[in-house]
Amino acid sequence: MKQRKIINNTKRSFVVIGIITFLFAILFFRLGFLMIVRKNFLVAKAESQSSYQQTIMPKRGSILDTNGQQLAVSGDVYKLSLDLLEVHNYADTKSRKTGDKPQEIVKDIADKFADILGKDKKEVEDFMEKENDQGVYPRGLPLARKIEKNQIDKIKELRDKNSYNFVIIENDTNRYYPNNNFLAQVLGGVDLDGKGLFGLEQYYNKDLTGVPGVSISQVDRKSRDLPYSNQIYTQPVNGKDLTTTINSRIQYACEEIASKTMQSTKAESVRIIVTNPRNGEILAMVNKPDYDPNNPSKGVKDSKQFSEVTRNGVVSDAFEPGSTFKLVTMSAALQEGKVNNDYHFFDPGYALVNGQRINCWKLEGHGAENLVDLLKNSCNPGFIDLGKKVGKEKMNEYISNFGFGKLSGIDFPGETPGIVKSTDQISPVDLATISFGQTDAASMVQLIGAINTVFNDGVYTTPHFMKNLSEVDADGNRKIVSTYEEKNSRQVLSKNIANEVAGFLQDTVSTGSGKLAYVEGYGIGGKTGTAQKPKKDGKGYDDKKFIASFIGGAPYNDPKVSLLITIDSPEGEHMGGEVAAPVAHDLFQEIFKIMNIQPTVK
């Protein structure tokens, strides 16, 4: 009996020892798993719970005009987020001390923030009760952005006075456009995070943005900074400043004249581009109607309307240029030696092409004309003859060399390549209409590039906005880090031919169809245009919708400035020579004053 008892006790001991050994084995296995396999994860989790990382946003670079005047700047503002889980923990703890209901405490907190921020109290109260998909109060949910310093100071005072450990304050940035609608579609805009969405803000976003910094500090369980803890701090690198080629005084003159033209003609839009024809620098660019980039959504009903109002049509829209294109046909015919000053033509008022009658705008015809008369009178049948002499292959070659049918390379997003009919699809009738500015479509940027080629001794230069990018060092000294580089320069015409065409353009303004743009003594060279607009269904042309235009520069023999004006669908008079040329006259006069260009032509 005693022996059986000893055996049972021995078995029981082995069982207990076995269980203990098994438990220790599980424990050691678990410790090994945590220390070896899960080490990195647990260390990272511990650090995340004992440290607070804050992104420090860099200051977005400014956009400046050519003289350093600010066009777009960033101001230092703040972002307020709340740890909603800690808000409710705070309310529960305080409730036990004061006897107040937690809901009432949370409501009181919400109302205090609403008063400081100028927000609707009900909106902030609802914010305090937000839960994530798992039904948990989120930690670090943004309550307000773009908060000014005076407001954030009040929030800090409230936080410190009441020991609100759930308040998270971070640096933020806000974009300001000091001149409101001024240059709106060119400057573009940014989103809430300061990322460029359109315009120069988008194209140069990488340069303007900078590099964020970071601050990492040790915190206690209530997310308060621990005293004497080591803080890791990386200074943000602010964005570069973009200095543009825009001359604000010329831009202002263009804005004023475009607005007056919109009112007087009741047009759908008025657009203007002004450049330096020698180097392609864009001195001004206007799109009317426009908007205020400080509040781009004001009065906008939907995304389609928003896209319409913010789009820079000077760059993004293509249209059949009409007679302004005739300078290309004239240049090609002269450069190819198909015509010279001995050329003569008789215009009966129409041309027959493959049995199809194509009328001149002057139905009774211009009669006998020499070469310069074709341009002065804007004679369609005469240019049909020039186009036929050049031929479709060579014509398309010059069209391409002048920059049509492809991207110009302008430093701006959303550029249209335009529409150029391929050579193998050009019929004799197509060649005829192309020669006087129909069938193919071009942007205003492409057209200004073409006339600049004529004024620049036959050398093409790319229209562009960038002058340079610069940054300010720690000592406050400005340093230029890069300047604009021309990449598309090419000789399209010989200098002699280019100068000859420039002279023809001067005759066109002084005694021809562009005479209402004439300013005595300045040698303005230019060409008017009246382009029919295609019907919206794409079948034929709308006989009530026209784009009146004028393109030109001065002085024709030593050009300092070039410009292009388009007036879309003016009411009443619609001919470019009657509608656009007078606008060009007024604008030239203003620009001559601003640039201090003196009369040189007797």
Coordinates of C-alpha atoms in Angstrom, one line a residue:
M1 CA 0.0 0.0 0.0
K2 CA 2.8 2.4 1.0
Q3 CA 4.7 1.5 -2.2
R4 CA 1.7 2.3 -4.4
K5 CA 1.4 5.7 -2.7
I6 CA 5.0 6.4 -3.4
I7 CA 4.5 5.5 -7.1
N8 CA 1.5 7.7 -7.4
N9 CA 3.4 10.6 -5.8
T10 CA 6.3 10.1 -8.2
K11 CA 3.9 10.0 -11.2
R12 CA 2.3 13.2 -10.0
S13 CA 5.7 14.9 -9.6
F14 CA 6.6 13.9 -13.1
V15 CA 3.3 15.3 -14.4
V16 CA 3.8 18.6 -12.6
I17 CA 7.4 18.9 -13.7
G18 CA 6.3 18.1 -17.3
I19 CA 3.7 20.8 -17.2
I20 CA 6.1 23.3 -15.7
T21 CA 8.7 22.4 -18.3
F22 CA 6.2 22.7 -21.1
L23 CA 5.1 26.1 -19.9
F24 CA 8.7 27.3 -19.6
A25 CA 9.3 26.0 -23.1
I26 CA 6.4 28.0 -24.4
L27 CA 7.6 31.0 -22.4
F28 CA 11.1 30.8 -23.7
F29 CA 9.8 30.2 -27.3
R30 CA 7.6 33.2 -27.0
L31 CA 10.4 35.3 -25.6
G32 CA 12.7 34.2 -28.4
F33 CA 10.1 35.0 -31.0
L34 CA 9.6 38.5 -29.5
M35 CA 13.3 39.2 -29.1
I36 CA 14.4 37.8 -32.4
V37 CA 11.6 37.7 -34.9
R38 CA 9.5 40.6 -33.7
K39 CA 12.3 42.8 -32.4
N40 CA 12.4 45.4 -35.1
F41 CA 8.6 45.8 -35.1
L42 CA 8.3 46.1 -31.3
V43 CA 11.2 48.5 -31.1
A44 CA 9.6 50.7 -33.7
K45 CA 6.2 50.5 -32.0
A46 CA 7.8 51.4 -28.6
E47 CA 9.6 54.4 -30.2
S48 CA 6.4 55.5 -31.9
Q49 CA 4.6 55.5 -28.6
S50 CA 7.3 57.4 -26.8
S51 CA 8.2 59.8 -29.5
Y52 CA 6.3 62.4 -31.6
Q53 CA 7.3 63.2 -35.1
Q54 CA 6.3 66.4 -36.7
T55 CA 6.7 67.4 -40.4
I56 CA 7.9 70.9 -40.8
M57 CA 6.7 72.3 -44.1
P58 CA 9.1 74.4 -46.1
K59 CA 8.1 77.8 -47.4
R60 CA 7.0 77.7 -51.0
G61 CA 9.1 79.9 -53.2
S62 CA 7.7 83.2 -54.5
I63 CA 6.8 84.0 -58.1
L64 CA 8.2 87.4 -59.1
D65 CA 8.0 89.6 -62.2
T66 CA 11.1 90.6 -64.1
N67 CA 11.8 93.5 -61.7
G68 CA 11.3 91.4 -58.5
Q69 CA 7.7 92.5 -57.8
Q70 CA 5.8 89.7 -55.9
L71 CA 3.1 87.9 -58.0
A72 CA 2.6 84.9 -55.7
V73 CA 3.9 84.5 -52.1
S74 CA 3.5 82.1 -49.2
G75 CA 2.6 83.1 -45.7
D76 CA 3.4 81.2 -42.5
V77 CA 0.2 79.8 -41.1
Y78 CA -0.7 76.8 -38.9
K79 CA -2.7 73.5 -38.9
L80 CA -4.7 72.4 -35.9
S81 CA -5.4 68.7 -35.3
L82 CA -7.0 67.0 -32.4
D83 CA -6.4 63.5 -30.8
L84 CA -10.1 62.7 -30.4
L85 CA -9.4 59.6 -28.3
E86 CA -7.5 61.8 -25.8
V87 CA -10.3 64.4 -26.0
H88 CA -12.8 61.8 -24.7
N89 CA -10.2 60.4 -22.2
Y90 CA -9.7 63.9 -20.9
A91 CA -13.5 64.4 -20.6
D92 CA -13.9 61.0 -18.7
T93 CA -11.1 61.9 -16.2
K94 CA -12.5 65.4 -15.6
S95 CA -16.0 64.0 -15.2
R96 CA -14.9 61.9 -12.3
K97 CA -13.4 64.9 -10.6
T98 CA -16.2 67.5 -11.2
G99 CA -19.3 65.3 -11.6
D100 CA -20.1 66.9 -15.0
K101 CA -21.2 64.7 -17.8
P102 CA -18.4 63.8 -20.3
Q103 CA -20.6 64.9 -23.2
E104 CA -21.0 68.3 -21.7
I105 CA -17.2 68.6 -21.2
V106 CA -16.6 67.7 -24.8
K107 CA -19.2 70.2 -26.0
D108 CA -17.6 72.9 -23.9
I109 CA -14.2 72.1 -25.5
A110 CA -15.7 72.2 -29.0
D111 CA -17.4 75.6 -28.3
K112 CA -14.2 77.1 -27.1
F113 CA -12.4 76.1 -30.3
A114 CA -15.3 77.2 -32.5
D115 CA -15.2 80.7 -30.9
I116 CA -11.4 81.1 -31.5
L117 CA -11.6 79.7 -35.1
G118 CA -14.8 81.5 -36.1
K119 CA -16.4 78.1 -36.9
D120 CA -20.0 77.0 -36.5
K121 CA -20.3 75.4 -33.0
K122 CA -22.5 72.5 -34.2
E123 CA -19.9 71.7 -36.8
V124 CA -17.1 71.5 -34.3
E125 CA -19.3 69.5 -31.9
D126 CA -20.0 67.0 -34.6
F127 CA -16.3 66.8 -35.4
M128 CA -15.5 65.8 -31.8
E129 CA -17.8 62.7 -32.2
K130 CA -16.3 61.4 -35.4
E131 CA -15.2 57.8 -35.4
N132 CA -13.1 55.8 -37.9
D133 CA -14.3 52.7 -39.8
Q134 CA -13.5 50.5 -36.7
G135 CA -15.7 52.7 -34.5
V136 CA -12.6 54.2 -32.7
Y137 CA -12.0 57.9 -32.2
P138 CA -9.1 58.9 -34.6
R139 CA -5.9 60.4 -33.3
G140 CA -4.6 63.5 -35.1
L141 CA -7.7 64.5 -37.1
P142 CA -7.3 68.0 -38.7
L143 CA -9.9 70.5 -37.4
A144 CA -8.6 73.6 -39.3
R145 CA -5.9 74.6 -41.7
K146 CA -4.4 77.9 -42.8
I147 CA -4.8 79.4 -39.3
E148 CA -3.3 82.8 -38.7
K149 CA -0.8 83.4 -35.9
N150 CA -3.2 85.5 -33.7
Q151 CA -5.6 82.6 -33.7
I152 CA -3.0 80.0 -33.0
D153 CA -1.7 82.0 -30.1
K154 CA -5.1 82.0 -28.5
I155 CA -5.3 78.2 -29.0
K156 CA -1.9 77.7 -27.4
E157 CA -3.1 79.8 -24.4
L158 CA -6.2 77.7 -24.1
R159 CA -4.2 74.5 -24.4
D160 CA -1.7 75.5 -21.7
K161 CA -4.4 76.9 -19.3
N162 CA -6.5 73.8 -19.4
S163 CA -3.8 71.2 -19.9
Y164 CA -5.3 70.0 -23.2
N165 CA -2.9 67.2 -24.1
F166 CA -4.9 66.4 -27.2
V167 CA -4.0 69.5 -29.2
I168 CA -1.6 69.1 -32.1
I169 CA -0.3 72.3 -33.8
E170 CA 1.8 72.0 -36.9
N171 CA 3.3 74.5 -39.4
D172 CA 1.3 75.0 -42.5
T173 CA 1.6 77.3 -45.5
N174 CA -0.8 79.5 -47.4
R175 CA -0.5 80.9 -50.9
Y176 CA -1.4 84.5 -51.5
Y177 CA -1.7 86.4 -54.8
P178 CA -1.3 90.0 -53.8
N179 CA -2.8 91.4 -57.0
N180 CA -5.9 89.2 -57.1
N181 CA -7.1 88.6 -60.7
F182 CA -3.8 90.0 -62.1
L183 CA -2.2 87.4 -64.4
A184 CA -4.6 84.8 -62.9
Q185 CA -4.5 82.0 -65.6
V186 CA -0.7 82.3 -65.9
L187 CA 0.1 82.1 -62.2
G188 CA -2.4 79.2 -61.7
G189 CA -3.0 77.8 -58.2
V190 CA -2.2 75.3 -55.5
D191 CA -4.2 72.7 -53.4
L192 CA -4.5 72.7 -49.6
D193 CA -1.2 71.0 -49.3
G194 CA 0.5 73.7 -51.4
K195 CA 1.0 71.5 -54.5
G196 CA 0.7 73.3 -57.8
L197 CA -2.4 72.4 -59.7
F198 CA -2.2 74.5 -62.8
G199 CA -0.3 77.4 -64.4
L200 CA 3.2 78.3 -63.5
E201 CA 2.5 76.9 -60.0
Q202 CA 2.2 73.5 -61.6
Y203 CA 4.9 73.7 -64.2
Y204 CA 7.6 74.8 -61.6
N205 CA 6.1 73.0 -58.7
K206 CA 9.2 70.9 -58.0
D207 CA 11.4 74.0 -57.8
L208 CA 8.9 76.1 -55.8
T209 CA 8.1 73.4 -53.2
G210 CA 11.3 72.8 -51.3
V211 CA 12.1 69.9 -49.0
P212 CA 10.2 69.3 -45.7
G213 CA 12.0 69.2 -42.4
V214 CA 11.3 66.9 -39.4
S215 CA 11.2 67.2 -35.7
I216 CA 11.3 64.1 -33.4
S217 CA 11.0 64.5 -29.7
Q218 CA 10.5 62.1 -26.7
V219 CA 7.0 62.4 -25.1
D220 CA 5.2 60.9 -22.1
R221 CA 2.1 58.8 -22.2
K222 CA 0.0 62.1 -22.5
S223 CA 2.1 63.1 -25.6
R224 CA 3.8 65.9 -23.6
D225 CA 7.5 66.7 -24.4
L226 CA 9.8 65.1 -21.8
P227 CA 12.3 67.5 -20.1
Y228 CA 15.9 67.1 -21.0
S229 CA 15.1 64.7 -23.9
N230 CA 17.2 64.8 -27.0
Q231 CA 15.3 66.3 -30.0
I232 CA 16.1 65.4 -33.5
Y233 CA 15.5 68.4 -35.8
T234 CA 16.0 68.7 -39.6
Q235 CA 15.7 72.2 -41.0
P236 CA 13.3 72.4 -44.0
V237 CA 14.7 73.6 -47.3
N238 CA 12.6 76.4 -48.6
G239 CA 11.5 76.4 -52.3
K240 CA 13.3 78.4 -54.9
D241 CA 11.9 81.7 -56.1
L242 CA 10.9 81.9 -59.8
T243 CA 11.6 85.2 -61.5
T244 CA 9.6 85.5 -64.6
T245 CA 9.9 87.6 -67.7
I246 CA 6.6 89.3 -67.0
N247 CA 6.7 93.1 -66.9
S248 CA 4.0 94.1 -64.5
R249 CA 3.5 97.6 -66.0
I250 CA 2.9 96.1 -69.4
Q251 CA 0.7 93.4 -67.9
Y252 CA -1.4 96.0 -66.2
A253 CA -1.8 97.9 -69.4
C254 CA -2.9 94.7 -71.2
E255 CA -5.4 93.8 -68.4
E256 CA -7.0 97.3 -68.6
I257 CA -7.3 97.3 -72.4
A258 CA -8.6 93.7 -72.5
S259 CA -11.3 94.5 -69.9
K260 CA -12.4 97.6 -71.8
T261 CA -12.5 95.7 -75.1
M262 CA -14.6 92.9 -73.5
Q263 CA -17.1 95.6 -72.4
S264 CA -17.1 97.5 -75.7
T265 CA -17.4 94.5 -78.0
K266 CA -19.3 92.2 -75.7
A267 CA -17.0 89.4 -76.9
E268 CA -16.9 85.9 -75.4
S269 CA -13.2 86.4 -74.6
V270 CA -10.3 88.7 -75.2
R271 CA -6.7 87.4 -75.1
I272 CA -3.4 89.2 -75.4
I273 CA 0.3 88.1 -75.5
V274 CA 3.2 90.5 -75.6
T275 CA 6.8 89.3 -76.1
N276 CA 10.3 90.4 -76.8
P277 CA 10.8 89.1 -80.4
R278 CA 14.5 88.8 -80.1
N279 CA 14.6 86.2 -77.3
G280 CA 11.0 85.0 -76.8
E281 CA 10.5 86.5 -73.4
I282 CA 6.8 86.8 -72.5
L283 CA 6.3 90.3 -71.2
A284 CA 2.5 90.0 -70.6
M285 CA -0.3 87.5 -71.1
V286 CA -4.0 88.1 -70.5
N287 CA -7.1 86.0 -70.6
K288 CA -10.5 87.7 -70.1
P289 CA -12.7 86.7 -68.5
D290 CA -10.6 85.7 -65.5
Y291 CA -10.9 84.8 -61.8
D292 CA -9.3 85.5 -58.4
P293 CA -6.7 82.8 -57.7
N294 CA -7.1 83.6 -53.9
N295 CA -10.7 82.3 -54.3
P296 CA -10.8 80.3 -57.5
S297 CA -14.1 78.5 -56.8
K298 CA -16.1 81.7 -56.2
G299 CA -19.1 81.7 -58.5
V300 CA -18.1 78.4 -60.1
K301 CA -20.9 75.8 -60.4
D302 CA -19.0 72.6 -61.3
S303 CA -15.6 71.2 -62.2
K304 CA -16.2 71.8 -65.9
Q305 CA -16.8 75.6 -65.3
F306 CA -13.8 75.6 -63.0
S307 CA -11.6 74.1 -65.7
E308 CA -12.9 76.6 -68.2
V309 CA -12.3 79.7 -66.1
T310 CA -8.8 78.7 -65.0
R311 CA -7.6 77.5 -68.4
N312 CA -4.9 79.6 -70.1
G313 CA -6.4 79.8 -73.6
V314 CA -3.4 81.7 -75.0
V315 CA -1.5 78.4 -74.6
S316 CA -4.1 75.7 -74.6
D317 CA -6.6 76.7 -77.3
A318 CA -6.2 76.2 -81.0
F319 CA -8.1 78.2 -83.7
E320 CA -8.0 78.8 -87.4
P321 CA -5.8 81.9 -87.5
G322 CA -7.2 83.4 -90.7
S323 CA -5.2 86.2 -92.4
T324 CA -2.5 86.5 -89.7
F325 CA -1.2 83.2 -91.1
K326 CA -0.5 84.8 -94.5
L327 CA 2.9 86.0 -93.3
V328 CA 4.0 82.4 -93.3
T329 CA 2.8 81.8 -96.9
M330 CA 4.5 85.0 -98.0
S331 CA 7.8 84.0 -96.3
A332 CA 7.8 80.5 -97.8
A333 CA 7.2 81.8 -101.3
L334 CA 10.0 84.3 -101.0
Q335 CA 12.5 82.0 -99.4
E336 CA 11.9 79.3 -102.0
G337 CA 12.4 81.9 -104.8
K338 CA 8.9 81.3 -106.2
V339 CA 8.2 85.0 -106.3
N340 CA 10.0 88.3 -106.0
N341 CA 9.3 92.1 -106.2
D342 CA 8.5 91.7 -110.0
Y343 CA 5.5 89.5 -109.2
H344 CA 2.1 90.7 -110.4
F345 CA -1.3 89.3 -109.8
F346 CA -4.9 90.2 -110.9
D347 CA -7.6 89.5 -108.4
P348 CA -11.1 89.2 -109.9
G349 CA -12.6 88.6 -106.4
Y350 CA -12.4 84.8 -106.4
A351 CA -10.2 81.8 -107.3
L352 CA -11.3 78.5 -109.0
V353 CA -9.6 75.5 -107.4
N354 CA -10.5 72.1 -108.9
G355 CA -13.8 73.6 -110.1
Q356 CA -14.6 75.1 -106.6
R357 CA -15.0 78.8 -106.3
I358 CA -13.2 80.4 -103.3
N359 CA -14.1 84.0 -102.8
C360 CA -11.9 86.9 -101.6
W361 CA -13.3 88.8 -98.7
K362 CA -13.7 91.7 -101.1
L363 CA -16.2 90.2 -103.5
E364 CA -15.5 92.6 -106.4
G365 CA -11.8 91.8 -106.2
H366 CA -8.7 94.0 -105.8
G367 CA -7.7 94.0 -109.4
A368 CA -4.0 94.3 -110.4
E369 CA -1.6 93.9 -107.4
N370 CA 2.1 93.5 -106.8
L371 CA 3.6 91.3 -104.1
V372 CA 3.3 93.7 -101.2
D373 CA -0.3 94.5 -102.2
L374 CA -1.3 90.9 -101.5
L375 CA -0.3 91.4 -97.9
K376 CA -1.6 95.0 -97.6
N377 CA -5.0 94.0 -99.1
S378 CA -5.1 90.6 -97.4
C379 CA -6.0 89.1 -100.8
N380 CA -7.2 85.5 -100.5
P381 CA -6.9 84.6 -104.2
G382 CA -3.4 86.1 -104.3
F383 CA -2.3 83.9 -101.4
I384 CA -3.9 80.9 -103.0
D385 CA -1.6 81.5 -106.0
L386 CA 1.4 81.8 -103.7
G387 CA 0.5 78.5 -101.9
K388 CA 0.1 76.7 -105.3
K389 CA 3.6 77.9 -106.3
V390 CA 5.2 76.7 -103.1
G391 CA 3.4 73.3 -103.2
K392 CA 2.0 71.3 -100.4
E393 CA 5.2 69.5 -99.5
K394 CA 7.3 72.7 -99.1
M395 CA 4.3 74.5 -97.5
N396 CA 4.1 71.9 -94.7
E397 CA 7.8 72.0 -94.3
Y398 CA 7.7 75.7 -93.6
I399 CA 4.6 75.3 -91.4
S400 CA 6.6 72.9 -89.2
N401 CA 9.8 75.1 -89.2
F402 CA 7.7 78.0 -88.1
G403 CA 6.5 75.9 -85.1
F404 CA 3.0 74.9 -86.1
G405 CA 1.6 71.4 -85.5
K406 CA 3.9 70.6 -82.6
L407 CA 4.6 71.8 -79.0
S408 CA 6.6 75.0 -78.9
G409 CA 8.3 74.0 -75.6
I410 CA 6.9 76.9 -73.7
D411 CA 7.4 76.5 -69.9
F412 CA 3.7 76.1 -69.2
P413 CA 1.4 73.0 -68.8
G414 CA -1.5 72.1 -71.1
E415 CA 0.0 73.4 -74.4
T416 CA -1.8 72.4 -77.5
P417 CA 0.2 71.3 -80.6
G418 CA -2.6 72.7 -82.8
I419 CA -3.8 70.9 -85.9
V420 CA -1.8 70.6 -89.1
K421 CA -3.1 68.4 -92.0
S422 CA -0.6 65.8 -93.1
T423 CA 0.9 66.4 -96.5
D424 CA -0.5 63.2 -98.0
Q425 CA -4.1 64.3 -97.1
I426 CA -3.9 67.8 -98.5
S427 CA -6.1 68.3 -101.5
P428 CA -5.7 71.3 -103.9
V429 CA -8.6 72.9 -102.1
D430 CA -7.0 72.3 -98.7
L431 CA -3.7 73.8 -100.0
A432 CA -5.6 76.9 -101.1
T433 CA -7.4 77.4 -97.8
I434 CA -4.3 76.6 -95.8
S435 CA -2.5 79.3 -97.7
F436 CA -4.8 82.1 -96.4
G437 CA -5.2 80.7 -92.8
Q438 CA -8.0 78.2 -92.8
T439 CA -8.1 74.4 -92.3
D440 CA -5.0 74.2 -90.0
A441 CA -5.4 75.4 -86.4
A442 CA -2.8 77.1 -84.2
S443 CA -2.4 78.5 -80.7
M444 CA -1.6 82.2 -80.0
V445 CA 1.8 81.0 -78.7
Q446 CA 2.6 79.4 -82.0
L447 CA 1.5 82.5 -84.0
I448 CA 3.6 84.9 -81.9
G449 CA 6.5 82.5 -82.3
A450 CA 6.0 82.7 -86.1
I451 CA 6.0 86.5 -86.4
N452 CA 8.9 86.7 -83.9
T453 CA 10.9 84.6 -86.4
V454 CA 10.3 87.2 -89.0
F455 CA 11.3 90.1 -86.7
N456 CA 14.3 88.2 -85.3
D457 CA 16.2 88.0 -88.7
G458 CA 14.6 84.6 -89.5
V459 CA 15.6 82.8 -86.3
Y460 CA 12.9 81.0 -84.3
T461 CA 13.0 81.5 -80.5
T462 CA 10.7 79.8 -78.0
P463 CA 8.2 82.0 -76.1
H464 CA 8.9 81.5 -72.4
F465 CA 8.2 82.8 -68.9
M466 CA 11.3 81.8 -66.9
K467 CA 14.0 84.3 -66.4
N468 CA 15.8 82.5 -63.5
L469 CA 15.4 80.5 -60.3
S470 CA 17.1 81.8 -57.2
E471 CA 17.4 81.1 -53.5
V472 CA 18.3 83.0 -50.4
D473 CA 21.1 81.7 -48.3
A474 CA 21.4 81.7 -44.5
D475 CA 22.9 85.2 -44.6
G476 CA 20.0 86.6 -46.5
N477 CA 21.9 86.8 -49.8
R478 CA 20.1 86.0 -53.0
K479 CA 21.8 83.5 -55.3
I480 CA 20.7 82.6 -58.9
V481 CA 20.8 78.9 -59.3
S482 CA 19.7 78.5 -62.9
T483 CA 18.7 80.7 -65.8
Y484 CA 16.5 80.0 -68.9
E485 CA 18.2 78.1 -71.7
E486 CA 16.9 78.3 -75.3
K487 CA 16.7 74.8 -76.7
N488 CA 14.6 75.2 -79.9
S489 CA 16.5 78.0 -81.7
R490 CA 16.7 77.5 -85.5
Q491 CA 17.2 79.5 -88.7
V492 CA 13.9 79.3 -90.6
L493 CA 14.4 82.2 -93.1
S494 CA 17.4 84.0 -94.3
K495 CA 18.0 87.4 -92.7
N496 CA 17.3 89.2 -96.0
I497 CA 14.0 87.4 -96.6
A498 CA 12.9 88.0 -93.0
N499 CA 13.7 91.7 -93.2
E500 CA 11.9 91.9 -96.5
V501 CA 8.7 90.4 -95.0
A502 CA 9.0 92.7 -92.0
G503 CA 9.1 95.6 -94.4
F504 CA 5.9 94.3 -96.1
L505 CA 4.3 94.0 -92.6
Q506 CA 5.2 97.7 -92.0
D507 CA 3.5 98.7 -95.3
T508 CA 0.4 96.7 -94.3
V509 CA 0.0 98.8 -91.1
S510 CA 1.0 102.2 -92.5
T511 CA -1.1 102.0 -95.7
G512 CA -2.9 98.7 -95.7
S513 CA -5.5 96.7 -93.9
G514 CA -3.9 97.2 -90.5
K515 CA -3.8 101.0 -90.7
L516 CA -6.0 101.5 -87.6
A517 CA -3.0 100.1 -85.6
Y518 CA -0.7 102.7 -87.0
V519 CA 1.2 105.0 -84.6
E520 CA 3.2 107.6 -86.4
G521 CA 7.0 107.4 -86.2
Y522 CA 7.2 103.9 -84.7
G523 CA 7.4 101.6 -87.7
I524 CA 4.8 99.1 -86.6
G525 CA 4.7 96.0 -88.8
G526 CA 1.7 93.7 -88.5
K527 CA -1.2 91.8 -90.0
T528 CA -4.9 91.7 -89.2
G529 CA -7.0 88.5 -89.2
T530 CA -10.7 87.6 -89.4
A531 CA -11.2 83.9 -88.9
Q532 CA -14.6 82.1 -89.1
K533 CA -15.3 79.8 -86.3
P534 CA -16.2 76.2 -87.1
K535 CA -19.7 75.1 -86.0
K536 CA -19.9 73.2 -82.8
D537 CA -21.0 70.1 -84.6
G538 CA -17.9 70.4 -86.8
K539 CA -19.8 70.7 -90.1
G540 CA -18.8 73.9 -91.8
Y541 CA -18.4 77.4 -90.4
D542 CA -20.7 79.5 -88.3
D543 CA -21.5 82.6 -90.3
K544 CA -22.2 84.6 -87.2
K545 CA -19.1 83.7 -85.1
F546 CA -15.6 85.2 -85.9
I547 CA -12.3 85.7 -84.2
A548 CA -10.9 89.1 -84.9
S549 CA -7.1 89.4 -84.5
F550 CA -4.1 91.6 -84.9
I551 CA -0.4 90.4 -84.8
G552 CA 2.5 92.8 -85.1
G553 CA 5.7 94.3 -83.6
A554 CA 7.7 97.5 -83.6
P555 CA 10.0 99.0 -84.8
Y556 CA 9.9 96.7 -87.8
N557 CA 13.6 97.2 -88.6
D558 CA 14.8 96.8 -85.0
P559 CA 12.0 95.1 -83.1
K560 CA 11.7 95.6 -79.3
V561 CA 8.2 94.3 -78.8
S562 CA 5.6 92.0 -80.5
L563 CA 2.0 91.3 -79.6
L564 CA -1.0 89.3 -80.6
I565 CA -4.6 90.2 -79.8
T566 CA -7.6 88.0 -80.4
I567 CA -11.3 89.0 -79.8
D568 CA -13.6 86.0 -79.9
S569 CA -17.1 86.5 -81.2
P570 CA -17.5 90.3 -80.9
E571 CA -21.0 91.6 -81.4
G572 CA -21.6 93.8 -84.4
E573 CA -18.3 94.6 -86.3
H574 CA -16.1 91.6 -86.5
M575 CA -13.3 92.3 -89.0
G576 CA -9.8 92.2 -87.5
G577 CA -8.9 95.5 -89.2
E578 CA -11.9 97.3 -87.6
V579 CA -12.0 95.6 -84.2
A580 CA -8.6 94.3 -83.2
A581 CA -6.3 96.9 -85.0
P582 CA -7.6 99.8 -82.9
V583 CA -6.9 97.8 -79.7
A584 CA -3.4 97.2 -80.9
H585 CA -2.9 100.9 -81.6
D586 CA -3.9 101.7 -78.0
L587 CA -1.7 99.0 -76.5
F588 CA 1.3 99.9 -78.6
Q589 CA 1.1 103.5 -77.4
E590 CA 1.0 102.3 -73.8
I591 CA 3.9 99.9 -74.3
F592 CA 6.1 102.5 -76.0
K593 CA 5.7 104.8 -73.0
I594 CA 6.4 102.0 -70.5
M595 CA 9.5 100.8 -72.4
N596 CA 10.6 104.3 -73.3
I597 CA 10.7 103.5 -77.0
Q598 CA 11.2 106.6 -79.0
P599 CA 10.0 107.3 -82.6
T600 CA 12.6 106.3 -85.1
V601 CA 10.8 106.2 -88.5
K602 CA 10.1 109.4 -90.4

